[in-house]
Amino acid sequence: MDFELTNRQKQIRLAAREFAEGELVPLGKDCEAKGEYPREIIKKAAQLGFVGVYIKKEYGGLGLGSLEHSIILEEFWRAEPGLGQIFSQTTFGAQELLLFGSEEQKKKYLSPLVKGDWVMGFAITEPEAGSDAASAVSRAEIVGDEYVINGNKVMISNGTEAKFLLVYCLTHPEETSKSRRHSILLVETDRPGYKADRIHGKMGLHASDTANVYFNNVRVPKENLVGEERNGFIQLMRFLDYSRLMIAGDGVGLAQGAMEQAIDYVKKRKQFGRTIASFQVTQFKIAEMATLIETARSLTYKACWNVDRGNVDSQLSAMAKWWACQVAVRVVDEALQLHGGYGYLDDYPIERFYRAAKLLEIYEGTKEIQKMAIGRRILGMT
Amino acid sequence: MNFDLTGEQKDIIKAAREFAEKEFPQLSQECDREERSPRHLWEKACSLGFVGVFIPETYGGAGLGYLEHCLINEEFWRVDPGIAHFILAGTFGSELILLFGTEEQKRKWVPPLVKANAITGAAITEPDAGSDVSSVRTTAVLEGNEYVINGTKTFITGGTIANFLQVLCVTDPHAESPHDRFSVITVETDRKGFEATKLKYKLGLRASDTAEISFSDVRVPKENLIGTAGRGFQQFMVFFDHTRLHVCAEAVGLAQGALEQAIEHVRKRQQFRKPLASFQVTQFKIAEMATRIEAGRNLYQKAAWLLDQGRVESHLIAMAKWFTGETAVRVAEEALQLHGGYGFIGDYNIERFYRDSKIVEIYEGTKEIEKMIIARALLGRL
């Protein structure tokens, strides 16, 4: 056993922290207030090597693992979740291409992401298909050498900013098994018939782009199929084993940032003639927060480490995702509570962190879906 | 990083599990009801090398780490906490001799513990000194070449069966700091004036001996001082950093055992014409229990691994102790709940596990003390 990060991993963390504190923190409040998507910051981060580190060298990445990717996101989220989210979604879907894409697809689409020239997305969710992804009805029909896509997807990260999306489409409705009906297609967003409306009014994470997207007879060549026909559902599940770990890292980072803000605050804030840190109830709250974060981080790293050596353990990924995100929501709640009334105002960043946190328990598989996966697996009910 | 156990560690787990599963179950109920310690099992465990693996080879041990000691604790507790506690508490207190004793003391006191020739213990707690260790009042007065000891200790593990105990005594009552008033003295239990009374009707761990002990002008030679006179309190704090780890392992083992009993039960038990396991609420409970156990195990293994590397991180150990202790109590409770009325009847082991669990949140530092330690590391002394 060895619970230590390697020197390289420690350096990556340090560099990511410096970048986040120097570049993300100053922009955070403003971008949140205005809902501004700061495209140039992606370019800057990409130049420093923070984008898509898990993408293989032959496709322009650093060839590192999920663990390094998670560490970077953890640091970004610790500093500023709203901008951290931008980086969580910049290469979102690239792992699917790495796992199932053709050589040409990987060569063509991955390296511009790493350079910060393009961003991508993965369009799965529909109005009537959330957790129940196998009920997606966006239709892709083969007409000659092309797929013709019709339908709409909701809550799609980077829907308006992406150069291309992976789209989860119904291609074989006649199949009896619900998990054999879908295929994943790569759709360039400049194709005629594609439309995206950015969503406004999200509770948090205002800087990042989330959109409803519409496909109206969008035609893509057959070569845009990612992986195999009918295999979309299975490919999607494989992808989630990876992407869930990234979200776990987001959760750990948000919780760490929230706790540090709480520590700062309670050491300064005086009530009843002494700092609130000197009250035992405060000390116990901080101790509980720190312990939960430690368990979440350790679990996330363990799951990442396993995935990076080819040992993809869906149960462990689900545990890390559920646990780390629950920790984030609980810790940020307690951290805001310790700020009292000030925590409710946007004078302090904790209010922004609080609003950002809730999504972690929802996207990439709600916590209920994670628990279903874990429980059914253990009980042999699948 | 490397989250895998070594081949040797996996072998240790397997051997410990086999031994516990073969030997403990047929005695569990009887030892619990009769409050009897199965001495022959302790002898057998010693002969198979399960007792005191952390003791260096020079003193008869296996020269392994605390992590390995923890792994054995976990496996034994998984099968029966009471018997496990009796067997593995036989070396409890030897850590003080190994950490602070002279070469001569180590050679004299330690080897018999591994060969099943002696049992030891640590005597700290008094009726009015629990978490507040520095309120200990048992005195040891130097007269010529002997210490003369007077006082009463309570809740002492192995009190009626131990051959010798490491006793925390006041030796320098006038030292300026209350923390500099104590010394650790080894007392053979066959000395005149030593008396031990078994404490009966404990909530749990009834196979393990707990006693009230009294010292009435007990004389021991000066050479029985362990470490430095006046440093007893500090020595015990270091001691706790080691012994808290095996309590974490106890807790994880108990929780794992309880979870497995719950899984077995919900698969068999039919209500509303289907097994309890097929209800989603059951699946969620099992998922939550398993995730907490995974997080707890990961955390204590990290803390133990660091300790074996020579890095004593008191706050991490305290985190692991609190979190795993709470995990044991919660998991045992939920596991009993899943057994319904049967869980309340002694026919099933879960009733005993439930009673056994509570102590892990109390001994070796209550969860409240652990949280104080963690908070101090994060907020500084307040």
PDB file of C-alpha atoms in Angstrom, chain A residues 165-340:
ATOM      1  CA  LEU A 165     -21.607  17.034 -29.092  1.00  0.00           C
ATOM      2  CA  LEU A 166     -21.935  13.351 -28.565  1.00  0.00           C
ATOM      3  CA  VAL A 167     -25.643  12.663 -28.813  1.00  0.00           C
ATOM      4  CA  TYR A 168     -27.437   9.700 -27.344  1.00  0.00           C
ATOM      5  CA  CYS A 169     -29.982   8.715 -29.976  1.00  0.00           C
ATOM      6  CA  LEU A 170     -32.682   6.150 -30.455  1.00  0.00           C
ATOM      7  CA  THR A 171     -31.671   4.199 -33.545  1.00  0.00           C
ATOM      8  CA  HIS A 172     -33.284   0.802 -33.020  1.00  0.00           C
ATOM      9  CA  PRO A 173     -36.677   1.233 -31.327  1.00  0.00           C
ATOM     10  CA  GLU A 174     -37.660  -2.246 -32.511  1.00  0.00           C
ATOM     11  CA  GLU A 175     -35.164  -3.984 -30.203  1.00  0.00           C
ATOM     12  CA  THR A 176     -36.897  -5.754 -27.308  1.00  0.00           C
ATOM     13  CA  SER A 177     -34.185  -4.904 -24.820  1.00  0.00           C
ATOM     14  CA  LYS A 178     -34.270  -1.254 -23.748  1.00  0.00           C
ATOM     15  CA  SER A 179     -30.503  -1.274 -23.464  1.00  0.00           C
ATOM     16  CA  ARG A 180     -30.049  -2.246 -27.149  1.00  0.00           C
ATOM     17  CA  ARG A 181     -32.029   0.556 -28.758  1.00  0.00           C
ATOM     18  CA  HIS A 182     -29.593   3.458 -28.708  1.00  0.00           C
ATOM     19  CA  SER A 183     -26.441   4.605 -30.449  1.00  0.00           C
ATOM     20  CA  ILE A 184     -24.087   7.496 -29.838  1.00  0.00           C
ATOM     21  CA  LEU A 185     -23.480   9.959 -32.662  1.00  0.00           C
ATOM     22  CA  LEU A 186     -21.012  12.776 -32.943  1.00  0.00           C
ATOM     23  CA  VAL A 187     -22.788  15.930 -34.087  1.00  0.00           C
ATOM     24  CA  GLU A 188     -20.987  19.114 -35.099  1.00  0.00           C
ATOM     25  CA  THR A 189     -23.017  22.043 -33.842  1.00  0.00           C
ATOM     26  CA  ASP A 190     -22.706  23.994 -37.095  1.00  0.00           C
ATOM     27  CA  ARG A 191     -24.838  21.430 -38.936  1.00  0.00           C
ATOM     28  CA  PRO A 192     -28.088  22.820 -40.332  1.00  0.00           C
ATOM     29  CA  GLY A 193     -31.075  22.064 -38.098  1.00  0.00           C
ATOM     30  CA  TYR A 194     -29.151  22.289 -34.847  1.00  0.00           C
ATOM     31  CA  LYS A 195     -30.338  24.887 -32.367  1.00  0.00           C
ATOM     32  CA  ALA A 196     -29.364  25.621 -28.766  1.00  0.00           C
ATOM     33  CA  ASP A 197     -31.017  27.879 -26.189  1.00  0.00           C
ATOM     34  CA  ARG A 198     -28.950  28.723 -23.177  1.00  0.00           C
ATOM     35  CA  ILE A 199     -30.824  28.154 -19.934  1.00  0.00           C
ATOM     36  CA  HIS A 200     -31.046  31.091 -17.550  1.00  0.00           C
ATOM     37  CA  GLY A 201     -32.315  30.886 -13.998  1.00  0.00           C
ATOM     38  CA  LYS A 202     -30.173  28.034 -12.701  1.00  0.00           C
ATOM     39  CA  MET A 203     -29.797  28.065  -8.926  1.00  0.00           C
ATOM     40  CA  GLY A 204     -26.032  28.132  -9.149  1.00  0.00           C
ATOM     41  CA  LEU A 205     -23.062  27.678 -11.491  1.00  0.00           C
ATOM     42  CA  HIS A 206     -24.238  30.651 -13.579  1.00  0.00           C
ATOM     43  CA  ALA A 207     -20.985  31.059 -15.474  1.00  0.00           C
ATOM     44  CA  SER A 208     -21.172  27.679 -17.123  1.00  0.00           C
ATOM     45  CA  ASP A 209     -23.215  27.054 -20.236  1.00  0.00           C
ATOM     46  CA  THR A 210     -26.252  24.817 -19.906  1.00  0.00           C
ATOM     47  CA  ALA A 211     -28.696  24.650 -22.784  1.00  0.00           C
ATOM     48  CA  ASN A 212     -31.719  23.022 -24.274  1.00  0.00           C
ATOM     49  CA  VAL A 213     -30.791  21.730 -27.708  1.00  0.00           C
ATOM     50  CA  TYR A 214     -32.962  20.858 -30.688  1.00  0.00           C
ATOM     51  CA  PHE A 215     -32.301  18.617 -33.672  1.00  0.00           C
ATOM     52  CA  ASN A 216     -34.461  19.272 -36.692  1.00  0.00           C
ATOM     53  CA  ASN A 217     -33.483  16.922 -39.515  1.00  0.00           C
ATOM     54  CA  VAL A 218     -29.827  17.269 -38.607  1.00  0.00           C
ATOM     55  CA  ARG A 219     -27.778  15.143 -40.982  1.00  0.00           C
ATOM     56  CA  VAL A 220     -24.450  13.616 -40.030  1.00  0.00           C
ATOM     57  CA  PRO A 221     -22.413  11.095 -42.019  1.00  0.00           C
ATOM     58  CA  LYS A 222     -22.431   7.464 -40.936  1.00  0.00           C
ATOM     59  CA  GLU A 223     -18.797   7.814 -39.882  1.00  0.00           C
ATOM     60  CA  ASN A 224     -20.008   9.958 -36.989  1.00  0.00           C
ATOM     61  CA  LEU A 225     -21.232   6.876 -35.175  1.00  0.00           C
ATOM     62  CA  VAL A 226     -19.184   6.464 -31.977  1.00  0.00           C
ATOM     63  CA  GLY A 227     -18.579   2.822 -31.161  1.00  0.00           C
ATOM     64  CA  GLU A 228     -21.280   0.449 -32.302  1.00  0.00           C
ATOM     65  CA  GLU A 229     -24.911   0.718 -33.223  1.00  0.00           C
ATOM     66  CA  ARG A 230     -27.300  -0.523 -30.495  1.00  0.00           C
ATOM     67  CA  ASN A 231     -24.447  -0.277 -28.018  1.00  0.00           C
ATOM     68  CA  GLY A 232     -25.134   3.286 -26.881  1.00  0.00           C
ATOM     69  CA  PHE A 233     -26.574   2.435 -23.496  1.00  0.00           C
ATOM     70  CA  ILE A 234     -23.721   0.137 -22.577  1.00  0.00           C
ATOM     71  CA  GLN A 235     -21.148   2.642 -23.825  1.00  0.00           C
ATOM     72  CA  LEU A 236     -22.849   5.345 -21.799  1.00  0.00           C
ATOM     73  CA  MET A 237     -22.662   3.251 -18.621  1.00  0.00           C
ATOM     74  CA  ARG A 238     -18.952   2.684 -19.188  1.00  0.00           C
ATOM     75  CA  PHE A 239     -18.458   6.410 -19.636  1.00  0.00           C
ATOM     76  CA  LEU A 240     -20.268   7.162 -16.389  1.00  0.00           C
ATOM     77  CA  ASP A 241     -17.829   5.013 -14.432  1.00  0.00           C
ATOM     78  CA  TYR A 242     -15.217   7.607 -15.372  1.00  0.00           C
ATOM     79  CA  SER A 243     -17.202  10.815 -15.360  1.00  0.00           C
ATOM     80  CA  ARG A 244     -18.645  10.089 -11.926  1.00  0.00           C
ATOM     81  CA  LEU A 245     -15.170  10.131 -10.475  1.00  0.00           C
ATOM     82  CA  MET A 246     -14.588  13.589 -11.864  1.00  0.00           C
ATOM     83  CA  ILE A 247     -17.762  14.774 -10.123  1.00  0.00           C
ATOM     84  CA  ALA A 248     -16.576  13.152  -6.907  1.00  0.00           C
ATOM     85  CA  GLY A 249     -13.420  15.258  -7.226  1.00  0.00           C
ATOM     86  CA  ASP A 250     -15.589  18.354  -7.759  1.00  0.00           C
ATOM     87  CA  GLY A 251     -17.461  17.520  -4.558  1.00  0.00           C
ATOM     88  CA  VAL A 252     -14.293  17.085  -2.535  1.00  0.00           C
ATOM     89  CA  GLY A 253     -12.954  20.407  -3.800  1.00  0.00           C
ATOM     90  CA  LEU A 254     -16.141  22.330  -3.091  1.00  0.00           C
ATOM     91  CA  ALA A 255     -16.315  20.882   0.415  1.00  0.00           C
ATOM     92  CA  GLN A 256     -12.670  21.684   1.101  1.00  0.00           C
ATOM     93  CA  GLY A 257     -13.110  25.261  -0.075  1.00  0.00           C
ATOM     94  CA  ALA A 258     -16.268  25.712   1.998  1.00  0.00           C
ATOM     95  CA  MET A 259     -14.591  24.348   5.107  1.00  0.00           C
ATOM     96  CA  GLU A 260     -11.580  26.606   4.701  1.00  0.00           C
ATOM     97  CA  GLN A 261     -13.868  29.618   4.416  1.00  0.00           C
ATOM     98  CA  ALA A 262     -15.663  28.504   7.571  1.00  0.00           C
ATOM     99  CA  ILE A 263     -12.362  28.119   9.430  1.00  0.00           C
ATOM    100  CA  ASP A 264     -11.252  31.600   8.398  1.00  0.00           C
ATOM    101  CA  TYR A 265     -14.543  33.059   9.436  1.00  0.00           C
ATOM    102  CA  VAL A 266     -14.912  31.425  12.845  1.00  0.00           C
ATOM    103  CA  LYS A 267     -11.415  32.454  13.838  1.00  0.00           C
ATOM    104  CA  LYS A 268     -12.207  36.100  13.139  1.00  0.00           C
ATOM    105  CA  ARG A 269     -15.850  36.457  14.089  1.00  0.00           C
ATOM    106  CA  LYS A 270     -16.457  37.450  17.714  1.00  0.00           C
ATOM    107  CA  GLN A 271     -19.686  36.941  19.649  1.00  0.00           C
ATOM    108  CA  PHE A 272     -20.243  36.941  23.407  1.00  0.00           C
ATOM    109  CA  GLY A 273     -16.804  38.484  23.793  1.00  0.00           C
ATOM    110  CA  ARG A 274     -14.842  35.710  22.131  1.00  0.00           C
ATOM    111  CA  THR A 275     -14.224  34.141  18.748  1.00  0.00           C
ATOM    112  CA  ILE A 276     -16.868  31.689  17.683  1.00  0.00           C
ATOM    113  CA  ALA A 277     -14.026  29.214  17.065  1.00  0.00           C
ATOM    114  CA  SER A 278     -13.606  29.027  20.829  1.00  0.00           C
ATOM    115  CA  PHE A 279     -17.062  27.490  21.257  1.00  0.00           C
ATOM    116  CA  GLN A 280     -16.946  23.730  21.461  1.00  0.00           C
ATOM    117  CA  VAL A 281     -19.934  23.343  19.181  1.00  0.00           C
ATOM    118  CA  THR A 282     -17.985  25.142  16.445  1.00  0.00           C
ATOM    119  CA  GLN A 283     -14.955  22.965  17.017  1.00  0.00           C
ATOM    120  CA  PHE A 284     -17.071  19.842  16.709  1.00  0.00           C
ATOM    121  CA  LYS A 285     -18.673  21.057  13.506  1.00  0.00           C
ATOM    122  CA  ILE A 286     -15.267  21.735  11.963  1.00  0.00           C
ATOM    123  CA  ALA A 287     -13.988  18.326  13.102  1.00  0.00           C
ATOM    124  CA  GLU A 288     -16.967  16.593  11.498  1.00  0.00           C
ATOM    125  CA  MET A 289     -16.582  18.508   8.249  1.00  0.00           C
ATOM    126  CA  ALA A 290     -12.872  17.756   8.019  1.00  0.00           C
ATOM    127  CA  THR A 291     -13.392  14.063   8.696  1.00  0.00           C
ATOM    128  CA  LEU A 292     -16.115  13.717   6.098  1.00  0.00           C
ATOM    129  CA  ILE A 293     -13.916  15.460   3.542  1.00  0.00           C
ATOM    130  CA  GLU A 294     -11.006  13.181   4.370  1.00  0.00           C
ATOM    131  CA  THR A 295     -13.163  10.072   3.824  1.00  0.00           C
ATOM    132  CA  ALA A 296     -14.531  11.464   0.572  1.00  0.00           C
ATOM    133  CA  ARG A 297     -11.128  12.368  -0.809  1.00  0.00           C
ATOM    134  CA  SER A 298      -9.619   9.047   0.113  1.00  0.00           C
ATOM    135  CA  LEU A 299     -12.480   7.143  -1.464  1.00  0.00           C
ATOM    136  CA  THR A 300     -12.361   9.250  -4.630  1.00  0.00           C
ATOM    137  CA  TYR A 301      -8.625   8.747  -5.048  1.00  0.00           C
ATOM    138  CA  LYS A 302      -8.982   5.037  -4.475  1.00  0.00           C
ATOM    139  CA  ALA A 303     -11.648   4.759  -7.151  1.00  0.00           C
ATOM    140  CA  CYS A 304      -9.575   6.897  -9.569  1.00  0.00           C
ATOM    141  CA  TRP A 305      -6.452   4.895  -8.903  1.00  0.00           C
ATOM    142  CA  ASN A 306      -8.292   1.693  -9.658  1.00  0.00           C
ATOM    143  CA  VAL A 307      -9.787   3.024 -12.885  1.00  0.00           C
ATOM    144  CA  ASP A 308      -6.391   4.278 -14.009  1.00  0.00           C
ATOM    145  CA  ARG A 309      -4.935   0.827 -13.780  1.00  0.00           C
ATOM    146  CA  GLY A 310      -7.748  -0.696 -15.764  1.00  0.00           C
ATOM    147  CA  ASN A 311      -9.698  -1.894 -12.778  1.00  0.00           C
ATOM    148  CA  VAL A 312     -13.021  -0.197 -13.481  1.00  0.00           C
ATOM    149  CA  ASP A 313     -15.181  -0.890 -10.459  1.00  0.00           C
ATOM    150  CA  SER A 314     -18.664   0.575 -10.997  1.00  0.00           C
ATOM    151  CA  GLN A 315     -19.617  -0.025  -7.402  1.00  0.00           C
ATOM    152  CA  LEU A 316     -16.632   1.872  -6.061  1.00  0.00           C
ATOM    153  CA  SER A 317     -17.198   4.728  -8.549  1.00  0.00           C
ATOM    154  CA  ALA A 318     -20.818   4.960  -7.442  1.00  0.00           C
ATOM    155  CA  MET A 319     -19.807   4.950  -3.780  1.00  0.00           C
ATOM    156  CA  ALA A 320     -17.267   7.722  -4.340  1.00  0.00           C
ATOM    157  CA  LYS A 321     -19.741   9.814  -6.343  1.00  0.00           C
ATOM    158  CA  TRP A 322     -22.598   9.520  -3.864  1.00  0.00           C
ATOM    159  CA  TRP A 323     -20.468   9.944  -0.785  1.00  0.00           C
ATOM    160  CA  ALA A 324     -18.309  12.843  -1.973  1.00  0.00           C
ATOM    161  CA  CYS A 325     -21.303  14.788  -3.277  1.00  0.00           C
ATOM    162  CA  GLN A 326     -23.342  14.243  -0.145  1.00  0.00           C
ATOM    163  CA  VAL A 327     -20.328  15.413   1.848  1.00  0.00           C
ATOM    164  CA  ALA A 328     -20.164  18.544  -0.312  1.00  0.00           C
ATOM    165  CA  VAL A 329     -23.817  19.397   0.294  1.00  0.00           C
ATOM    166  CA  ARG A 330     -23.596  18.767   4.024  1.00  0.00           C
ATOM    167  CA  VAL A 331     -20.318  20.570   4.525  1.00  0.00           C
ATOM    168  CA  VAL A 332     -21.337  23.644   2.597  1.00  0.00           C
ATOM    169  CA  ASP A 333     -24.581  23.814   4.549  1.00  0.00           C
ATOM    170  CA  GLU A 334     -22.714  23.750   7.848  1.00  0.00           C
ATOM    171  CA  ALA A 335     -20.105  26.198   6.536  1.00  0.00           C
ATOM    172  CA  LEU A 336     -22.806  28.694   5.571  1.00  0.00           C
ATOM    173  CA  GLN A 337     -24.512  28.174   8.919  1.00  0.00           C
ATOM    174  CA  LEU A 338     -21.293  29.147  10.690  1.00  0.00           C
ATOM    175  CA  HIS A 339     -21.298  32.417   8.732  1.00  0.00           C
ATOM    176  CA  GLY A 340     -24.697  33.309  10.204  1.00  0.00           C
TER     177      GLY A 340
END
